[in-house]
XYZ file of C-alpha atoms in Angstrom:
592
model
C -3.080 22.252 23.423
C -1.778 25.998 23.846
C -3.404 29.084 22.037
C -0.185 28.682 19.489
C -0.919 25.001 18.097
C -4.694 25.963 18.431
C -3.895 29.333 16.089
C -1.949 26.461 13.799
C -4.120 24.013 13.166
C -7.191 26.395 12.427
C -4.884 27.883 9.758
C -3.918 24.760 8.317
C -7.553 23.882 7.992
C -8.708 26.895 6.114
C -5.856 27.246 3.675
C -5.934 23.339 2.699
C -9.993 24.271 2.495
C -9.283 26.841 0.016
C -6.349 24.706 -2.345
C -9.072 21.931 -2.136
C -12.041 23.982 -2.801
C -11.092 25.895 -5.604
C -9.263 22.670 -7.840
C -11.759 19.841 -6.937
C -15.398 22.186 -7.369
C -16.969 22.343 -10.909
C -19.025 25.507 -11.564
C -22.680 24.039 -12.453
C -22.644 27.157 -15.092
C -20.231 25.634 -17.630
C -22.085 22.496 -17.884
C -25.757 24.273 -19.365
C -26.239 23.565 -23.267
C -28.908 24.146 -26.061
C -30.166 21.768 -28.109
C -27.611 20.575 -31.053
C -24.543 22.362 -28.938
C -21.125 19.837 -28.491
C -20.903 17.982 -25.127
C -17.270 17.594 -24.842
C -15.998 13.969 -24.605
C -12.626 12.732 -23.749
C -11.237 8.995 -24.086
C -8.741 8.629 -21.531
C -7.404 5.166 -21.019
C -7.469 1.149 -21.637
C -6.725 -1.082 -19.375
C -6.907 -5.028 -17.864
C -10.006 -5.238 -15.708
C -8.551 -7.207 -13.036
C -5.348 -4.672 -12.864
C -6.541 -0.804 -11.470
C -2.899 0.730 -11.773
C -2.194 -0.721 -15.009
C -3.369 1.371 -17.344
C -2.266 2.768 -21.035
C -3.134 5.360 -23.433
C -6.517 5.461 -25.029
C -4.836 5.307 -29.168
C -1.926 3.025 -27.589
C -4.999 0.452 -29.289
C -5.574 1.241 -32.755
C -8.487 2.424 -32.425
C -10.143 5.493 -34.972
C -8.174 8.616 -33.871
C -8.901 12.402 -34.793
C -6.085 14.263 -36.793
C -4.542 15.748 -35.367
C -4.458 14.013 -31.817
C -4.851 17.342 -29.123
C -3.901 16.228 -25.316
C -6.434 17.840 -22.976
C -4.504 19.940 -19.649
C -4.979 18.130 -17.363
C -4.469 19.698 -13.145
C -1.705 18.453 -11.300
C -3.971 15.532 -9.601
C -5.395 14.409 -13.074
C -1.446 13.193 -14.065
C -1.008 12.104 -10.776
C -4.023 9.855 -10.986
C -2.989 8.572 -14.262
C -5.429 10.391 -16.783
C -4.488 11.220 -20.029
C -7.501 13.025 -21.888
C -7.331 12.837 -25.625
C -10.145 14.105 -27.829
C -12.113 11.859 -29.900
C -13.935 11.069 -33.267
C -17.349 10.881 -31.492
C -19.490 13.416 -31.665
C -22.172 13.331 -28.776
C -24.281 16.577 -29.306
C -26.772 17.348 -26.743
C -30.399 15.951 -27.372
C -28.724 14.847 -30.590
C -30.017 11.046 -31.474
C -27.931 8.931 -33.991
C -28.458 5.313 -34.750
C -25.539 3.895 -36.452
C -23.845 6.194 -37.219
C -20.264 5.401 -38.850
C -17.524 6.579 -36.961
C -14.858 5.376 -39.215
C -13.496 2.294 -41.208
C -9.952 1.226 -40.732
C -8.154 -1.954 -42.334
C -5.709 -3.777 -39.610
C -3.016 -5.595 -40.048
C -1.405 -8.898 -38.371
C 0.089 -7.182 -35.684
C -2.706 -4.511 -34.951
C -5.047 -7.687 -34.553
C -3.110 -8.806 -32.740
C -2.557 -5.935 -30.624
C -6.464 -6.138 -30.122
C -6.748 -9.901 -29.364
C -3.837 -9.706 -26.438
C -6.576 -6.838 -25.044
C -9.499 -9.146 -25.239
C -7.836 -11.973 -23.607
C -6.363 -9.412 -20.744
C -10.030 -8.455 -20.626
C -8.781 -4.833 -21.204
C -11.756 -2.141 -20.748
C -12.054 1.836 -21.875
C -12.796 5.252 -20.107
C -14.211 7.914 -21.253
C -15.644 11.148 -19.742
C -18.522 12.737 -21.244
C -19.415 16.334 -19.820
C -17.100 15.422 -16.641
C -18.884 12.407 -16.083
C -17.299 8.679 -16.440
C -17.951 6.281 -18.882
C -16.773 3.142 -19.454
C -17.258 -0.141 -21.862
C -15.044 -3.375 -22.686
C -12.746 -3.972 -25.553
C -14.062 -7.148 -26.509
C -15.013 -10.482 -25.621
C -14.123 -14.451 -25.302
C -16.498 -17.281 -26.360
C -15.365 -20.797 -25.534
C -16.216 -22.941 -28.146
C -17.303 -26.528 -25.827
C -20.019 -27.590 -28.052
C -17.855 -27.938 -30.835
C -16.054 -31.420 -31.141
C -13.041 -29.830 -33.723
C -13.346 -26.767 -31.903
C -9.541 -25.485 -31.782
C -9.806 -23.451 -28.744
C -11.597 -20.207 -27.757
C -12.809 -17.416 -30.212
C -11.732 -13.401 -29.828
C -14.043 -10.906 -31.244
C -13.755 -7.084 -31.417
C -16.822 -4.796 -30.373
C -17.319 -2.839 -33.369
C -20.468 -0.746 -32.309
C -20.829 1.730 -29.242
C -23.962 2.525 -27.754
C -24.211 5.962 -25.261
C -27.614 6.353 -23.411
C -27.731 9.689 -22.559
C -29.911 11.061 -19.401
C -30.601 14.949 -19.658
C -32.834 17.395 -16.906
C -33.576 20.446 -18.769
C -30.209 21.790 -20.445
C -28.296 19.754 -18.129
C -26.719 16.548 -18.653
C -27.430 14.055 -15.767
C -25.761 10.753 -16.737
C -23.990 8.520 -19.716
C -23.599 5.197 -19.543
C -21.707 2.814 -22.745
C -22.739 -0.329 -24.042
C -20.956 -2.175 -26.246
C -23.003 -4.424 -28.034
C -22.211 -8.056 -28.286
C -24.449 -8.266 -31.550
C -21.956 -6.376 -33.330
C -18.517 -7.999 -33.549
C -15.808 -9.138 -35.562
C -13.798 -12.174 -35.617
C -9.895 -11.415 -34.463
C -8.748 -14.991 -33.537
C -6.610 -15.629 -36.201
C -3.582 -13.238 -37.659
C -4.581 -12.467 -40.600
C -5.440 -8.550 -42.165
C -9.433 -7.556 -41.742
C -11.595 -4.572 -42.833
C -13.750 -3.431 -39.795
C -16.563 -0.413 -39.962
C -17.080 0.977 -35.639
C -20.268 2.482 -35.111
C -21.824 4.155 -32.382
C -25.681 5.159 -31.665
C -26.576 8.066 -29.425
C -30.110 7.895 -27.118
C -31.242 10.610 -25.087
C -33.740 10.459 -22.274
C -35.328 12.963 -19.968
C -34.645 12.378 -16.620
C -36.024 13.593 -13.373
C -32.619 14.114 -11.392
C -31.110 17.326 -10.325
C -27.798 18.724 -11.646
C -26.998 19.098 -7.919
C -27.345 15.765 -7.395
C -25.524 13.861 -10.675
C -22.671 12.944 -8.457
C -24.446 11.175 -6.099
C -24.260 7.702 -7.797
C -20.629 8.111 -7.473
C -20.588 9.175 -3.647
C -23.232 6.206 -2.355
C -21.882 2.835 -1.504
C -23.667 -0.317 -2.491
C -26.447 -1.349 -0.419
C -26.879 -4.859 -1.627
C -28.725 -6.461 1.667
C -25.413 -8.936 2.088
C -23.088 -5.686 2.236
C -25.576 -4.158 4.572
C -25.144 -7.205 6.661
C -21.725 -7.197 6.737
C -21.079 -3.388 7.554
C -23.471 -4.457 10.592
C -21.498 -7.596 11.673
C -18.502 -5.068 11.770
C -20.135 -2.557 13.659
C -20.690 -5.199 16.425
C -17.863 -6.697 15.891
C -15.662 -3.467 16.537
C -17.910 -2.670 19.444
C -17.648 -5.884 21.374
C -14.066 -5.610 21.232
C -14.365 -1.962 23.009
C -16.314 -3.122 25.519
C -14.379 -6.436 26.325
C -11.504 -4.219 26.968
C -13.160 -1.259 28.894
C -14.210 -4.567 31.205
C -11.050 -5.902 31.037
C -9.236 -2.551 31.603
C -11.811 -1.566 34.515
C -11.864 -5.042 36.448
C -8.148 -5.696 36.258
C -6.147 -2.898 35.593
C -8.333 -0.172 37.271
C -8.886 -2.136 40.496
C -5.458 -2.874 40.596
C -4.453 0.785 40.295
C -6.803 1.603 43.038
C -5.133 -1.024 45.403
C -1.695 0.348 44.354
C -2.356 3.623 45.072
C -4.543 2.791 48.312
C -1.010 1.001 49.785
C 1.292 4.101 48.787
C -1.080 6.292 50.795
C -1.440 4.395 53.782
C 2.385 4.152 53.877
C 2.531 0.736 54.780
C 6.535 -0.289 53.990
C 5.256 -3.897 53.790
C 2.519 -3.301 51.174
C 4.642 -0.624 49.422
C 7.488 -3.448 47.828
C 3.996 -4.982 46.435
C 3.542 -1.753 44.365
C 6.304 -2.416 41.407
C 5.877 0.751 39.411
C 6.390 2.845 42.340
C 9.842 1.948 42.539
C 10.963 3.793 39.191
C 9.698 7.104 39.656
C 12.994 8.787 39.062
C 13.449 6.671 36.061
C 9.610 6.878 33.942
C 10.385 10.059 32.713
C 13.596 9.957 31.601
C 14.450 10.897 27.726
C 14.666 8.017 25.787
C 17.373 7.205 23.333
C 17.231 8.766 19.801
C 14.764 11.562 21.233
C 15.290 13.650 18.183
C 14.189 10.672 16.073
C 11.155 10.048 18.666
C 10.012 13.634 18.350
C 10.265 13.153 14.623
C 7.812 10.239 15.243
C 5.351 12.295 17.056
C 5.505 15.169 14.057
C 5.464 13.533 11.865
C 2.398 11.101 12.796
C 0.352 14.619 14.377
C 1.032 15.633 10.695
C -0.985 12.668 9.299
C -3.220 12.682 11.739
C -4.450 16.428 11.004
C -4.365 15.279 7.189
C -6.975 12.670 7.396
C -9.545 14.654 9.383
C -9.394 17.054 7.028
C -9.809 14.564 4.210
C -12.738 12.833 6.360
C -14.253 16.757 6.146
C -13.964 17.556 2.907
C -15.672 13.987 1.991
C -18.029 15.015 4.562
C -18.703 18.317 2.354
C -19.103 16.674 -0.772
C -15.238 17.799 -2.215
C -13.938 14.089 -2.340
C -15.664 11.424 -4.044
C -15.363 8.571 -6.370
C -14.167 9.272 -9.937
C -13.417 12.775 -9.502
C -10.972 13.382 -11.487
C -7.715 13.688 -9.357
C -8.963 15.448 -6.103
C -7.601 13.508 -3.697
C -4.222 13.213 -5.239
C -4.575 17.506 -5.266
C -5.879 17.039 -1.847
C -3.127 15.128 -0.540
C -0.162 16.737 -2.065
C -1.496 20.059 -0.992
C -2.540 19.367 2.370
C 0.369 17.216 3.394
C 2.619 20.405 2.206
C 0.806 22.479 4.517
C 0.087 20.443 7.556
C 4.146 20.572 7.420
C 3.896 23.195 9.475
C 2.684 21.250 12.696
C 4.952 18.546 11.846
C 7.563 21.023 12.733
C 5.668 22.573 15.867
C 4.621 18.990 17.380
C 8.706 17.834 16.830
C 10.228 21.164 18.083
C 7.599 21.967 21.025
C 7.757 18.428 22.902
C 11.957 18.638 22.103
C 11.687 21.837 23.976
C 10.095 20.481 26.603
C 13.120 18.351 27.921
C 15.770 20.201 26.339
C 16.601 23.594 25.051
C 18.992 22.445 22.468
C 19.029 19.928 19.344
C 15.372 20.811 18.180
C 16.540 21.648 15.033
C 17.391 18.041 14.018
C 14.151 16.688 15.203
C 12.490 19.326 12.970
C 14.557 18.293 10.021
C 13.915 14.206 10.940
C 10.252 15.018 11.017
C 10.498 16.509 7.442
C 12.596 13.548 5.994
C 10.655 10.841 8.242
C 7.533 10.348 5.860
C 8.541 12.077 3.063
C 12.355 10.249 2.341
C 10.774 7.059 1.844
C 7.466 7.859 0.123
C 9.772 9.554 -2.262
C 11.867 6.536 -2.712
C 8.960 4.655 -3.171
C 7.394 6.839 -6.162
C 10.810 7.092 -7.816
C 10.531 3.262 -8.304
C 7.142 2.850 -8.994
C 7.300 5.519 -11.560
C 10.374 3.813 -13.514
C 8.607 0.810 -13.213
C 5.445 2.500 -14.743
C 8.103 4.451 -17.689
C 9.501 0.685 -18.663
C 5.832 -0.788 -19.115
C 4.467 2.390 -21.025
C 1.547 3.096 -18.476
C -0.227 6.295 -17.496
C 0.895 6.042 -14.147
C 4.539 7.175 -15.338
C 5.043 10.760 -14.280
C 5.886 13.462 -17.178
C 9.276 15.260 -16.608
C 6.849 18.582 -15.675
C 4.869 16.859 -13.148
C 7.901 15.551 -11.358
C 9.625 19.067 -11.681
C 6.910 20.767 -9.837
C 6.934 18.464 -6.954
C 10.430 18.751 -6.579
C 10.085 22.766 -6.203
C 7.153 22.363 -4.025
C 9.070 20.952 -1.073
C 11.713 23.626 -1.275
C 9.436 26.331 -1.784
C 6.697 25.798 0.616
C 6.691 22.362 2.509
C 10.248 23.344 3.943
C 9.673 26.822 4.624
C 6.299 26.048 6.355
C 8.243 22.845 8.199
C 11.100 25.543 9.728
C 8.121 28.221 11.087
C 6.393 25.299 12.547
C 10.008 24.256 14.190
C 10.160 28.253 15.155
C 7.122 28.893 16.690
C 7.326 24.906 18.706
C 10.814 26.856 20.054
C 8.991 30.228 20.872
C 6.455 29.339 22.549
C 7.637 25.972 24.347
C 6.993 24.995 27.888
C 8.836 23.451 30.175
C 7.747 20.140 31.139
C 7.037 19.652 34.585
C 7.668 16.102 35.842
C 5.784 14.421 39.414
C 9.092 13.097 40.081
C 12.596 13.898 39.582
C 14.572 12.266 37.669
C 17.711 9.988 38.997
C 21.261 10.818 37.516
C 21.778 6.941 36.302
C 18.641 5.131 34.979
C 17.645 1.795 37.435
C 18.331 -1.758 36.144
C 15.372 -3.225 34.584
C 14.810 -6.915 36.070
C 14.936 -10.409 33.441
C 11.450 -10.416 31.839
C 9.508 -13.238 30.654
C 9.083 -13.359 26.982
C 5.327 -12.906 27.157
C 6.312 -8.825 28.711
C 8.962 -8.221 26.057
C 8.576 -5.394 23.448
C 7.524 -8.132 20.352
C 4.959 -10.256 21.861
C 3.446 -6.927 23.403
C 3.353 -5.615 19.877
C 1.885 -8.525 18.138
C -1.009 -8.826 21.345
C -1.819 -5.007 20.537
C -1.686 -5.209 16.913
C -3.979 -8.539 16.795
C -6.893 -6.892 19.454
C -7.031 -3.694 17.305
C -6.669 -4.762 13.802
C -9.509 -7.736 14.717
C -12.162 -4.523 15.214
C -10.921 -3.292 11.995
C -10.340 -6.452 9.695
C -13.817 -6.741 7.825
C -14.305 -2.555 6.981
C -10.221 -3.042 6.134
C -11.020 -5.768 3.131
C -14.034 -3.383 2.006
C -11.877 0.032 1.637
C -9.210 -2.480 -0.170
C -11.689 -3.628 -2.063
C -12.922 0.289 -3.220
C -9.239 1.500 -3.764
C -8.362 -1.949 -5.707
C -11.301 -2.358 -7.528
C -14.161 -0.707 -9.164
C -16.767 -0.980 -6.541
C -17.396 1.336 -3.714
C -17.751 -0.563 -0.733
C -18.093 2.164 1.597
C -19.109 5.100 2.913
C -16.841 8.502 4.488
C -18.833 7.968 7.559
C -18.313 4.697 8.601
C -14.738 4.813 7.745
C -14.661 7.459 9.956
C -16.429 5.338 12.496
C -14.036 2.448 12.070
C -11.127 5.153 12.696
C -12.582 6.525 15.876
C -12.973 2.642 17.041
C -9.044 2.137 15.983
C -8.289 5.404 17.898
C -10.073 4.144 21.059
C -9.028 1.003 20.844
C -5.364 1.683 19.962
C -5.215 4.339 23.764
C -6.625 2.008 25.246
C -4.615 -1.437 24.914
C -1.419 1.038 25.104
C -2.745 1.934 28.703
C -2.952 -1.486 29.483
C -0.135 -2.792 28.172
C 2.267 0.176 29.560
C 0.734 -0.593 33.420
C 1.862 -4.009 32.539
C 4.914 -3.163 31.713
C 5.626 -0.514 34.796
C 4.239 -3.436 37.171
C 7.397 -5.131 36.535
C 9.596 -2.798 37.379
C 9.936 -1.566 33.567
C 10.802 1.889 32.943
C 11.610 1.950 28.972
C 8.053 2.568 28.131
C 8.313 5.383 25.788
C 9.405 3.558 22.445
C 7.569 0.771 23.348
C 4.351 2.471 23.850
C 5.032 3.765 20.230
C 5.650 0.255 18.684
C 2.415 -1.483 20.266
C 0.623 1.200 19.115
C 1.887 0.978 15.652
C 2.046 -2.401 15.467
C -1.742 -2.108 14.270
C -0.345 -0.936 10.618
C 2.068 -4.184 10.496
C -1.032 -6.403 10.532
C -2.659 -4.232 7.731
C 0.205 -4.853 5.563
C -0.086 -8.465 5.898
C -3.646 -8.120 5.258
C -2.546 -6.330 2.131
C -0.400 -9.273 1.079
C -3.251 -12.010 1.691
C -6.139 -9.529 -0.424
C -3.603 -9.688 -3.369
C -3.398 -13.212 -3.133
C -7.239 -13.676 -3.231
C -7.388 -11.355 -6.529
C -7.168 -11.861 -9.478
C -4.477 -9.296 -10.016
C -1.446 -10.683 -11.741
C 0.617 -8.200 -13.693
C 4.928 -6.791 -12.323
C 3.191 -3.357 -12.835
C 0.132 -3.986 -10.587
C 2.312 -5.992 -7.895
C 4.822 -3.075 -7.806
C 1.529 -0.321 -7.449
C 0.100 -2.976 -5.250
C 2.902 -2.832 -2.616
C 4.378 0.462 -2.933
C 1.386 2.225 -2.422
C 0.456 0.069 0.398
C 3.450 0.104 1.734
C 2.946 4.137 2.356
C -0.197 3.986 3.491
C 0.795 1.159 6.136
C 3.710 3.631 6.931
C 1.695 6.645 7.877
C -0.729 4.483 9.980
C 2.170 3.335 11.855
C 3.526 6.983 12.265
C -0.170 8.041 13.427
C -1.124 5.217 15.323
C 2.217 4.875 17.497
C 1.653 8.959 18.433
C -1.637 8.114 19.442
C -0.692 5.479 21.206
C 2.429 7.513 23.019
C 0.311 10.132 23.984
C -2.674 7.792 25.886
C 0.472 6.391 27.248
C 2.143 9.624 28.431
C -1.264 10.793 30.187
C -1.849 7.920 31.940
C 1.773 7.811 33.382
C 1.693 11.580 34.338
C -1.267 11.047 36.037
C -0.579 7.850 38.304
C 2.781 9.732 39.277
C 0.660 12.894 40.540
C -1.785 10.726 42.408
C 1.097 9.618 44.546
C 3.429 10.919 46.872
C 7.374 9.549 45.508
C 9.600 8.869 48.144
């Protein structure tokens, strides 16, 4: 890397630190209170339990509702996460016990019941935050009635009575947890008007935990022994895999190298036709077609590549963690704008190095590359979300300041990367020259054509990943946290290994046989990784018990993206491992 990309990257890194910093930190003094002061508490939304991105206003349920209803400002990564804070009826003072206590009585009518029973049935739950800290408690409930010989089917019942327990650590509060009671319900099964009273109790306990360390619960995957056992069995799993192909790699590939380079030395014309990838030295370097385009690719993934190892450090640091509120939506918008700025170096600088001209439109490709489509994407998924009602729909300000983000700073940043790649470029000097009209390649067998190469290197390397995949699936679809920053990190180091590694292999392959279009190919098998994760994606949806248009459209799109940018990172990777290698079995030699 030259002292221009280094200069780069290290200023990338500190000014996403500082956007991250400064929106996702809370200052521990705001949260101190004496006894009797208000605790402020939010309700935010309702939702079905087995659907994450379907969610809906808090009071779009007729629930008891302040006068006047005042919306709570939420940041930029708060709307793009979906929350919609609302204030409340409750009041939760601190160190303030209440048992009982009437929050309000309210007289429903057919359709508000009814309103109420299609939640219970969808098994819809609530969220709240108390003193920034999540809460959350069900709707209702269903009792089937199979004792009962005239029973007419099941019965729905309301939760009419709320119970907070409250942990506190000097004037500090530590944690909230709801409970609605099941003793306390009301009969909504049939659609007819009814008089109900909600109540809510308060309980506060002294607790032992520090302030510093009230976030923890929320950071700390499960440890249940099976999990435990699992995350092992991938560990090993992953690992084997390595070290089958390091064997394979070293016994077949390496040895063979050796030979092929021992018969080029000695000179030997006989042993020389033996050595296949000898034969298109003038052709391996070559520009392949739709360079601009290819140079986009390697921006563009460099740029994703940067953004999660900065994500992976400020997890590491505590920034990003479970349920707080909207930093990584803030964290990815932000950094992703920034790291623009080596999209355009990484696409300008490796243009450079094999022409002088036409870097400009592999800047703008690497700008469009990522960005066109995930664009596309959340203009659909938002309508979608506008037609149903949901949070997840974007408010005409939100999608305003996106739009003037990219003009304003993402392409700025994206032309000085595409500046200084032009500046300071260098020249790229190739081990052989290259011949005026590119060699025929010979008839391959199907088993050495581009797809089965990409489906061999897409099944070793997604196999290592398969069984941390389902649990980070599981912890962005669902409400458990499977796992921890490190050993995601861990699995992405394997993937990175594993991915340089079979594209090594599989490019000597393909240079044994006389095959010099190596370039795009190299990209595809390394990519090809991301097309068995979206499969994946397709089979865990399947297995859940997610069911709604609104979820299925989240479901996809979102995955869809992600997939995307693991192809666009992966492939550069996997170009790159590719591009050494070749560079350096071309040196070892002497070309004829």
């Amino acid at each position: 890397m030259s002292k221009a990309s280094e200069i780069i990257v290290l200023a990338v890194l500190l000014v996403a630190l500082s956007f991250t910093v400064n929106s996702a930190t809370a200052n521990p003094n705001n949260h101190r209170y004496n006894v009797g002061d208000p605790v402020p508490l939010f309700v935010n939304k309702v939702g079905p339990l087995n659907n994450p991105s379907e969610t809906y206003y808090y009071y779009d349920l007729p629930f008891c509702s302040p006068e006047p209803l005042v919306r709570k400002k939420e940041s930029f990564g708060e709307v793009l996460n979906g929350d919609r804070l609302t204030n409340a009826l409750y009041e939760l003072k601190f160190q303030g016990d209440k048992t009982r206590e009437t929050l309000c009585q309210r007289k429903f009518n057919v359709a508000e019941v009814a309103k109420f029973r299609d939640a219970v049935i969808d098994d819809f739950y609530f969220q709240m935050y108390y003193d920034d800290l999540p809460l959350w408690g069900f709707v209702g409930k269903v009792e089937e009635e199979s004792g009962i010989l005239d029973a007419k089917g099941p019965k729905y019942y309301l939760f009419t009575h709320v119970q907070f327990d409250i942990l506190y650590n000097g004037d500090w509060v530590i944690e909230i947890r709801a409970f609605s009671d099941p003793n306390h319900v009301v009969d909504i099964t049939d659609d007819v008007e009814i008089n109900v009273t909600f109540t809510y109790s308060v309980i506060w306990n002294e607790s032992s935990t520090k302030f510093e360390d009230r976030m923890d619960k929320y950071m700390k995957a499960s440890l249940v022994p099976i999990r435990r056992q699992i995350h092992w069995f991938s560990f090993i799993n992953s690992i084997v895999i390595i070290v089958l192909l390091m064997g394979l790699l070293t016994l077949l590939f390496m040895r063979r190298l050796k030979s092929d380079m021992r018969k080029c030395a000695e000179g030997d014309e006989e042993e020389d036709k033996e050595v296949g990838w000898k034969y298109i030295h003038g052709d391996v370097f070559r520009r392949p077609p739709n360079f601009s385009l290819f140079c986009a690719v390697l921006g563009t993934g460099t740029q994703l590549l940067t953004l999660v190892f900065i994500l992976f450090l400020l997890a590491f640091i505590g920034v990003l963690y479970p349920y707080n509120r909207g930093a990584l939506f803030t964290s990815l918008v932000w950094i992703y704008t920034i790291t623009s700025v080596i999209a355009g170096y990484t696409a300008a600088s490796f243009h450079n190095q094999f022409g002088e001209t036409g870097w400009e439109r592999s800047v703008r490709l690497a700008g469009l590359l990522y960005l066109g489509p995930m664009f596309v994407t959340v203009f659909i998924l938002n309508t979608v979300a506008t037609a149903f009602g949901a949070t997840a729909a974007l408010p005409f300000g939100t999608i305003t300041m996106i739009l003037l983000v990219c003009p304003c700073l993402a392409i700025p940043l994206l032309a000085l990367g595409g500046v200084f790649g032009y500046r300071y470029r260098s020249e790229f000097q190739a081990p052989c020259a290259t011949k005026r009209f590119p060699r025929e390649i010979p008839p391959l067998a199907w088993y050495r054509k581009t797809p089965c190469q990409m489906f061999i290197a897409g099944l070793l390397s997604f196999s290592a990943i398969v069984l941390e995949l389902h649990h980070l699936y599981a912890s962005i679809w669902g409400y458990k946290i499977c796992t921890l920053p490190g050993i995601l990190f861990i699995t992405f180091i394997i993937l990175i290994i594993l991915t340089a590694m079979i594209s090594v292999g599989l490019t000597y392959v393909q240079l044994s046989v006389e095959d010099h279009e190596w370039w795009w190919r190299s990209v595809l098998c390394g990519g090809s990784t991301a097309i068995f994760m979206f499969g994946y994606c397709i089979y865990f949806y399947a297995r859940s018990n997610m069911d709604s248009i609104i979820q299925l459209s989240f479901f996809i799109g979102y995955n869809a993206c992600m997939c995307f940018a693991f192809f666009l990172i992966l492939g550069t990777i996997s170009f790159h491992a590719s591009f050494m290698f070749v560079r350096h079995i071309y040196h070892a030699v002497k070309s004829e």
